């Protein structure tokens, strides 16, 4: 994994969605080896915040910086440093779990089937690598999506409800993966309703509606 | 990032082809539409060979235009609905490159198929066989241009629930010059005249849309994704 000592910083970000002022001057930073746990009620703007950090939404005010530069200066280069797991698993129903990973990760880096299988093994998804995504349950899709995050080998993980639809064993597995990523010097911003991001150094950011 | 732009284009095209072959209905439907539309005209007008030959350019081109439009609607929608479009955007490659790859894949799947089927329909409309190559060449340029125009329309309407009507309203007016020059090239080919003029104009339109449409479509896509 590529690791850097510099960090992600969000500085005075304001976002409106229609008439609603969703993010009001939000500022925080996440360094190498740090985890930010974002909590808040429904509609508080957690997913919007992740999309702003991804560069999918341009904030009306404020800026998102990566390694000291505004992400808008070279959005594609910045985005190659992030692994994003949205609320949807983002899998093509007609492709197998392995094919989904091969195309998604293959766009970012040259990757072998063995590496992808290793990622799936670590998330407990290796048993259904050859099944089409349409045949998978929501929890199985979530495990495949986390295998994609793992295989992307990106320094910054942005995870939107990574524990949803998972059984207790799955929650343990994904929590451990996040912990390990952070321990190895990666950064993570995790939106989770549950207080399951247990790492001692985790910072919590509460968003209010 | 260690995947080149050419490598990324290749991966996206391979992905689109594989998806399409897993769901062949999406590949076949526009083709069937083309076949049915071109068959309906002789039934409605006249089965006389001379009449069929006269209406063949218009029938072939209107059929190709409408069936291309049918195929183009899903260019970005399926990816937007299942979240994979976001993953493509976040892959670290320029959105313009992604649009180019998806449009090329779309043309390979819908445009090339139409070009290959066109001689069959042209023969059914009593078009002389010696003009088939010219008709295929003009349709190849025309369907590629339609794919580029369709990419802009599809990108603009990807966030709309009933985007197909809006897509038609955006693309059809832009496709009018294409219909005029395409039908003119086909008509000249059928009558044994030189079709160089309208073919050059079709080529110019194709070049024009190939250079501008990827930027327009990627800008539209970025706006609709917000």
mmCIF file of C-alpha atoms in Angstrom, chain B:
data_model
loop_
_atom_site.group_PDB
_atom_site.id
_atom_site.type_symbol
_atom_site.label_atom_id
_atom_site.label_comp_id
_atom_site.label_asym_id
_atom_site.label_seq_id
_atom_site.Cartn_x
_atom_site.Cartn_y
_atom_site.Cartn_z
ATOM 1 C CA UNK B 1 -1.733 4.462 -10.715
ATOM 2 C CA UNK B 2 -0.114 2.037 -13.082
ATOM 3 C CA UNK B 3 -2.842 1.495 -15.661
ATOM 4 C CA UNK B 4 -2.397 3.594 -18.776
ATOM 5 C CA UNK B 5 -5.244 5.478 -20.419
ATOM 6 C CA UNK B 6 -5.217 3.021 -23.337
ATOM 7 C CA UNK B 7 -5.298 0.137 -20.858
ATOM 8 C CA UNK B 8 -8.268 1.685 -19.060
ATOM 9 C CA UNK B 9 -10.157 2.158 -22.352
ATOM 10 C CA UNK B 10 -9.497 -1.467 -23.199
ATOM 11 C CA UNK B 11 -10.731 -2.678 -19.807
ATOM 12 C CA UNK B 12 -13.944 -0.630 -20.014
ATOM 13 C CA UNK B 13 -14.657 -1.847 -23.553
ATOM 14 C CA UNK B 14 -14.062 -5.460 -22.531
ATOM 15 C CA UNK B 15 -16.364 -4.975 -19.533
ATOM 16 C CA UNK B 16 -19.124 -3.512 -21.708
ATOM 17 C CA UNK B 17 -18.813 -6.303 -24.270
ATOM 18 C CA UNK B 18 -18.959 -8.981 -21.606
ATOM 19 C CA UNK B 19 -21.974 -7.372 -19.950
ATOM 20 C CA UNK B 20 -23.710 -7.105 -23.278
ATOM 21 C CA UNK B 21 -23.110 -10.733 -24.188
ATOM 22 C CA UNK B 22 -24.446 -11.773 -20.772
ATOM 23 C CA UNK B 23 -27.632 -9.804 -21.517
ATOM 24 C CA UNK B 24 -28.063 -10.287 -25.275
ATOM 25 C CA UNK B 25 -31.595 -8.849 -25.194
ATOM 26 C CA UNK B 26 -30.103 -5.365 -24.968
ATOM 27 C CA UNK B 27 -28.061 -6.128 -28.055
ATOM 28 C CA UNK B 28 -30.875 -7.702 -30.014
ATOM 29 C CA UNK B 29 -33.734 -5.313 -29.217
ATOM 30 C CA UNK B 30 -32.435 -2.303 -31.223
ATOM 31 C CA UNK B 31 -31.619 -4.623 -34.125
ATOM 32 C CA UNK B 32 -35.103 -6.144 -34.087
ATOM 33 C CA UNK B 33 -36.537 -2.637 -33.913
ATOM 34 C CA UNK B 34 -34.520 -1.685 -37.005
ATOM 35 C CA UNK B 35 -35.723 -4.776 -38.868
ATOM 36 C CA UNK B 36 -39.363 -4.210 -37.936
ATOM 37 C CA UNK B 37 -39.345 -0.473 -38.768
ATOM 38 C CA UNK B 38 -37.805 -1.064 -42.192
ATOM 39 C CA UNK B 39 -40.317 -3.851 -42.849
ATOM 40 C CA UNK B 40 -43.309 -1.683 -41.905
ATOM 41 C CA UNK B 41 -42.737 0.971 -44.569
ATOM 42 C CA UNK B 42 -43.267 -1.330 -47.587
ATOM 43 C CA UNK B 43 -46.433 -2.647 -45.932
ATOM 44 C CA UNK B 44 -47.782 0.850 -45.410
ATOM 45 C CA UNK B 45 -46.719 2.352 -48.756
ATOM 46 C CA UNK B 46 -46.384 0.026 -51.724
ATOM 47 C CA UNK B 47 -44.655 -3.266 -52.446
ATOM 48 C CA UNK B 48 -43.646 -2.018 -55.934
ATOM 49 C CA UNK B 49 -39.882 -2.411 -56.364
ATOM 50 C CA UNK B 50 -39.406 1.046 -57.889
ATOM 51 C CA UNK B 51 -41.225 2.690 -54.949
ATOM 52 C CA UNK B 52 -39.234 0.635 -52.433
ATOM 53 C CA UNK B 53 -35.967 1.654 -54.086
ATOM 54 C CA UNK B 54 -37.001 5.323 -53.921
ATOM 55 C CA UNK B 55 -37.926 5.237 -50.243
ATOM 56 C CA UNK B 56 -35.001 2.973 -49.207
ATOM 57 C CA UNK B 57 -32.569 5.791 -48.192
ATOM 58 C CA UNK B 58 -35.089 7.455 -45.903
ATOM 59 C CA UNK B 59 -36.351 4.177 -44.462
ATOM 60 C CA UNK B 60 -32.857 2.853 -43.732
ATOM 61 C CA UNK B 61 -31.693 6.074 -42.122
ATOM 62 C CA UNK B 62 -34.809 6.760 -40.051
ATOM 63 C CA UNK B 63 -34.706 3.141 -38.883
ATOM 64 C CA UNK B 64 -31.020 3.392 -37.989
ATOM 65 C CA UNK B 65 -31.547 6.708 -36.194
ATOM 66 C CA UNK B 66 -34.459 5.476 -34.088
ATOM 67 C CA UNK B 67 -32.873 2.157 -33.185
ATOM 68 C CA UNK B 68 -29.618 3.899 -32.218
ATOM 69 C CA UNK B 69 -31.639 6.162 -29.985
ATOM 70 C CA UNK B 70 -33.251 3.133 -28.382
ATOM 71 C CA UNK B 71 -29.860 1.652 -27.575
ATOM 72 C CA UNK B 72 -28.234 4.831 -26.339
ATOM 73 C CA UNK B 73 -30.546 5.367 -23.376
ATOM 74 C CA UNK B 74 -28.838 2.737 -21.271
ATOM 75 C CA UNK B 75 -25.310 3.953 -21.977
ATOM 76 C CA UNK B 76 -24.822 5.398 -18.476
ATOM 77 C CA UNK B 77 -28.110 4.652 -16.738
ATOM 78 C CA UNK B 78 -27.419 1.062 -15.652
ATOM 79 C CA UNK B 79 -24.037 2.067 -14.222
ATOM 80 C CA UNK B 80 -25.570 5.060 -12.462
ATOM 81 C CA UNK B 81 -28.345 2.932 -10.966
ATOM 82 C CA UNK B 82 -26.081 0.250 -9.502
ATOM 83 C CA UNK B 83 -23.355 2.629 -8.323
ATOM 84 C CA UNK B 84 -20.648 1.373 -10.684
ATOM 85 C CA UNK B 85 -20.531 4.727 -12.488
ATOM 86 C CA UNK B 86 -19.184 6.287 -9.269
ATOM 87 C CA UNK B 87 -16.535 3.587 -9.100
ATOM 88 C CA UNK B 88 -15.541 4.296 -12.710
ATOM 89 C CA UNK B 89 -15.320 8.020 -11.980
ATOM 90 C CA UNK B 90 -13.202 7.337 -8.889
ATOM 91 C CA UNK B 91 -10.863 4.993 -10.756
ATOM 92 C CA UNK B 92 -8.356 7.791 -11.191
ATOM 93 C CA UNK B 93 -8.927 8.139 -14.933
ATOM 94 C CA UNK B 94 -10.350 11.197 -16.557
ATOM 95 C CA UNK B 95 -14.119 11.151 -16.984
ATOM 96 C CA UNK B 96 -13.576 12.070 -20.640
ATOM 97 C CA UNK B 97 -11.592 8.854 -21.134
ATOM 98 C CA UNK B 98 -14.384 6.864 -19.503
ATOM 99 C CA UNK B 99 -16.958 8.489 -21.798
ATOM 100 C CA UNK B 100 -14.811 7.727 -24.866
ATOM 101 C CA UNK B 101 -14.471 4.076 -23.858
ATOM 102 C CA UNK B 102 -18.158 3.626 -23.113
ATOM 103 C CA UNK B 103 -19.203 5.343 -26.350
ATOM 104 C CA UNK B 104 -16.815 3.220 -28.432
ATOM 105 C CA UNK B 105 -18.184 0.086 -26.752
ATOM 106 C CA UNK B 106 -21.715 1.268 -27.404
ATOM 107 C CA UNK B 107 -20.939 1.812 -31.089
ATOM 108 C CA UNK B 108 -19.256 -1.587 -31.392
ATOM 109 C CA UNK B 109 -22.348 -3.231 -29.948
ATOM 110 C CA UNK B 110 -25.143 -1.270 -31.582
ATOM 111 C CA UNK B 111 -23.690 0.651 -34.540
ATOM 112 C CA UNK B 112 -21.597 -2.139 -36.044
ATOM 113 C CA UNK B 113 -24.502 -4.564 -35.721
ATOM 114 C CA UNK B 114 -26.757 -2.120 -37.598
ATOM 115 C CA UNK B 115 -24.136 -1.675 -40.314
ATOM 116 C CA UNK B 116 -23.872 -5.448 -40.747
ATOM 117 C CA UNK B 117 -27.637 -5.932 -40.921
ATOM 118 C CA UNK B 118 -28.209 -2.977 -43.276
ATOM 119 C CA UNK B 119 -27.429 -4.885 -46.547
ATOM 120 C CA UNK B 120 -30.113 -7.442 -45.692
ATOM 121 C CA UNK B 121 -32.700 -4.721 -45.248
ATOM 122 C CA UNK B 122 -31.383 -2.839 -48.272
ATOM 123 C CA UNK B 123 -31.812 -5.995 -50.378
ATOM 124 C CA UNK B 124 -35.359 -6.339 -49.059
ATOM 125 C CA UNK B 125 -36.004 -2.788 -50.281
ATOM 126 C CA UNK B 126 -34.717 -3.699 -53.742
ATOM 127 C CA UNK B 127 -31.499 -1.730 -53.425
ATOM 128 C CA UNK B 128 -28.875 -2.879 -55.976
ATOM 129 C CA UNK B 129 -26.095 -4.964 -54.393
ATOM 130 C CA UNK B 130 -23.283 -2.808 -55.821
ATOM 131 C CA UNK B 131 -24.331 0.074 -53.535
ATOM 132 C CA UNK B 132 -24.169 -2.007 -50.336
ATOM 133 C CA UNK B 133 -20.585 -1.050 -49.468
ATOM 134 C CA UNK B 134 -21.340 2.632 -49.765
ATOM 135 C CA UNK B 135 -24.472 2.280 -47.677
ATOM 136 C CA UNK B 136 -22.499 0.412 -45.028
ATOM 137 C CA UNK B 137 -19.755 3.050 -45.029
ATOM 138 C CA UNK B 138 -22.250 5.883 -44.656
ATOM 139 C CA UNK B 139 -24.088 4.039 -41.880
ATOM 140 C CA UNK B 140 -20.797 3.317 -40.099
ATOM 141 C CA UNK B 141 -20.013 7.046 -40.005
ATOM 142 C CA UNK B 142 -23.609 7.903 -39.173
ATOM 143 C CA UNK B 143 -24.033 5.442 -36.314
ATOM 144 C CA UNK B 144 -20.713 6.496 -34.771
ATOM 145 C CA UNK B 145 -21.813 10.141 -34.910
ATOM 146 C CA UNK B 146 -25.146 9.123 -33.382
ATOM 147 C CA UNK B 147 -23.309 7.343 -30.563
ATOM 148 C CA UNK B 148 -21.384 10.531 -29.774
ATOM 149 C CA UNK B 149 -24.543 12.655 -29.878
ATOM 150 C CA UNK B 150 -26.338 9.990 -27.850
ATOM 151 C CA UNK B 151 -23.578 10.056 -25.230
ATOM 152 C CA UNK B 152 -24.269 13.758 -24.631
ATOM 153 C CA UNK B 153 -28.006 13.130 -24.378
ATOM 154 C CA UNK B 154 -27.574 10.063 -22.172
ATOM 155 C CA UNK B 155 -25.225 11.966 -19.851
ATOM 156 C CA UNK B 156 -27.661 14.871 -19.559
ATOM 157 C CA UNK B 157 -30.645 12.625 -18.801
ATOM 158 C CA UNK B 158 -29.013 9.957 -16.640
ATOM 159 C CA UNK B 159 -30.495 11.456 -13.478
ATOM 160 C CA UNK B 160 -34.031 11.766 -14.849
ATOM 161 C CA UNK B 161 -36.639 9.104 -14.113
ATOM 162 C CA UNK B 162 -38.301 9.320 -17.531
ATOM 163 C CA UNK B 163 -35.278 10.362 -19.467
ATOM 164 C CA UNK B 164 -36.075 8.653 -22.773
ATOM 165 C CA UNK B 165 -38.419 11.384 -24.040
ATOM 166 C CA UNK B 166 -35.985 14.107 -23.046
ATOM 167 C CA UNK B 167 -33.172 12.139 -24.671
ATOM 168 C CA UNK B 168 -35.101 12.028 -27.959
ATOM 169 C CA UNK B 169 -35.806 15.752 -27.722
ATOM 170 C CA UNK B 170 -32.103 16.448 -27.261
ATOM 171 C CA UNK B 171 -30.644 14.035 -29.807
ATOM 172 C CA UNK B 172 -33.124 14.049 -32.704
ATOM 173 C CA UNK B 173 -32.736 17.739 -33.637
ATOM 174 C CA UNK B 174 -28.944 17.366 -33.477
ATOM 175 C CA UNK B 175 -29.155 14.303 -35.733
ATOM 176 C CA UNK B 176 -31.019 16.070 -38.544
ATOM 177 C CA UNK B 177 -27.919 16.966 -40.602
ATOM 178 C CA UNK B 178 -26.875 13.357 -40.280
ATOM 179 C CA UNK B 179 -30.186 12.154 -41.658
ATOM 180 C CA UNK B 180 -29.985 14.582 -44.578
ATOM 181 C CA UNK B 181 -26.409 13.724 -45.609
ATOM 182 C CA UNK B 182 -26.786 10.012 -44.848
ATOM 183 C CA UNK B 183 -29.970 9.625 -46.872
ATOM 184 C CA UNK B 184 -28.413 11.703 -49.664
ATOM 185 C CA UNK B 185 -25.299 9.456 -49.767
ATOM 186 C CA UNK B 186 -27.478 6.331 -49.842
ATOM 187 C CA UNK B 187 -29.730 7.783 -52.550
ATOM 188 C CA UNK B 188 -26.736 8.664 -54.732
ATOM 189 C CA UNK B 189 -25.236 5.224 -54.214
ATOM 190 C CA UNK B 190 -28.508 3.556 -55.227
ATOM 191 C CA UNK B 191 -28.745 5.640 -58.402
ATOM 192 C CA UNK B 192 -25.092 5.049 -59.299
ATOM 193 C CA UNK B 193 -24.029 8.677 -58.737
ATOM 194 C CA UNK B 194 -20.951 9.759 -56.836
ATOM 195 C CA UNK B 195 -21.689 9.843 -53.085
ATOM 196 C CA UNK B 196 -18.356 11.475 -52.209
ATOM 197 C CA UNK B 197 -19.886 14.857 -51.230
ATOM 198 C CA UNK B 198 -22.379 13.662 -48.599
ATOM 199 C CA UNK B 199 -19.883 11.021 -47.405
ATOM 200 C CA UNK B 200 -17.255 13.696 -46.770
ATOM 201 C CA UNK B 201 -19.823 15.738 -44.894
ATOM 202 C CA UNK B 202 -20.755 12.676 -42.824
ATOM 203 C CA UNK B 203 -17.049 12.175 -42.112
ATOM 204 C CA UNK B 204 -16.716 15.801 -41.056
ATOM 205 C CA UNK B 205 -19.712 15.491 -38.726
ATOM 206 C CA UNK B 206 -18.234 12.316 -37.276
ATOM 207 C CA UNK B 207 -14.892 14.015 -36.677
ATOM 208 C CA UNK B 208 -16.576 17.064 -35.187
ATOM 209 C CA UNK B 209 -18.654 15.048 -32.716
ATOM 210 C CA UNK B 210 -15.738 12.694 -31.889
ATOM 211 C CA UNK B 211 -13.617 15.626 -30.785
ATOM 212 C CA UNK B 212 -16.219 17.637 -28.887
ATOM 213 C CA UNK B 213 -18.786 15.138 -27.592
ATOM 214 C CA UNK B 214 -16.489 13.386 -25.056
ATOM 215 C CA UNK B 215 -15.859 16.695 -23.284
ATOM 216 C CA UNK B 216 -19.507 17.757 -23.440
ATOM 217 C CA UNK B 217 -20.741 14.366 -22.225
ATOM 218 C CA UNK B 218 -18.206 14.164 -19.384
ATOM 219 C CA UNK B 219 -19.121 17.689 -18.215
ATOM 220 C CA UNK B 220 -22.823 16.769 -18.356
ATOM 221 C CA UNK B 221 -22.168 13.553 -16.471
ATOM 222 C CA UNK B 222 -20.236 15.354 -13.751
ATOM 223 C CA UNK B 223 -23.075 17.842 -13.294
ATOM 224 C CA UNK B 224 -25.789 15.164 -13.170
ATOM 225 C CA UNK B 225 -23.765 13.077 -10.718
ATOM 226 C CA UNK B 226 -23.674 15.954 -8.248
#
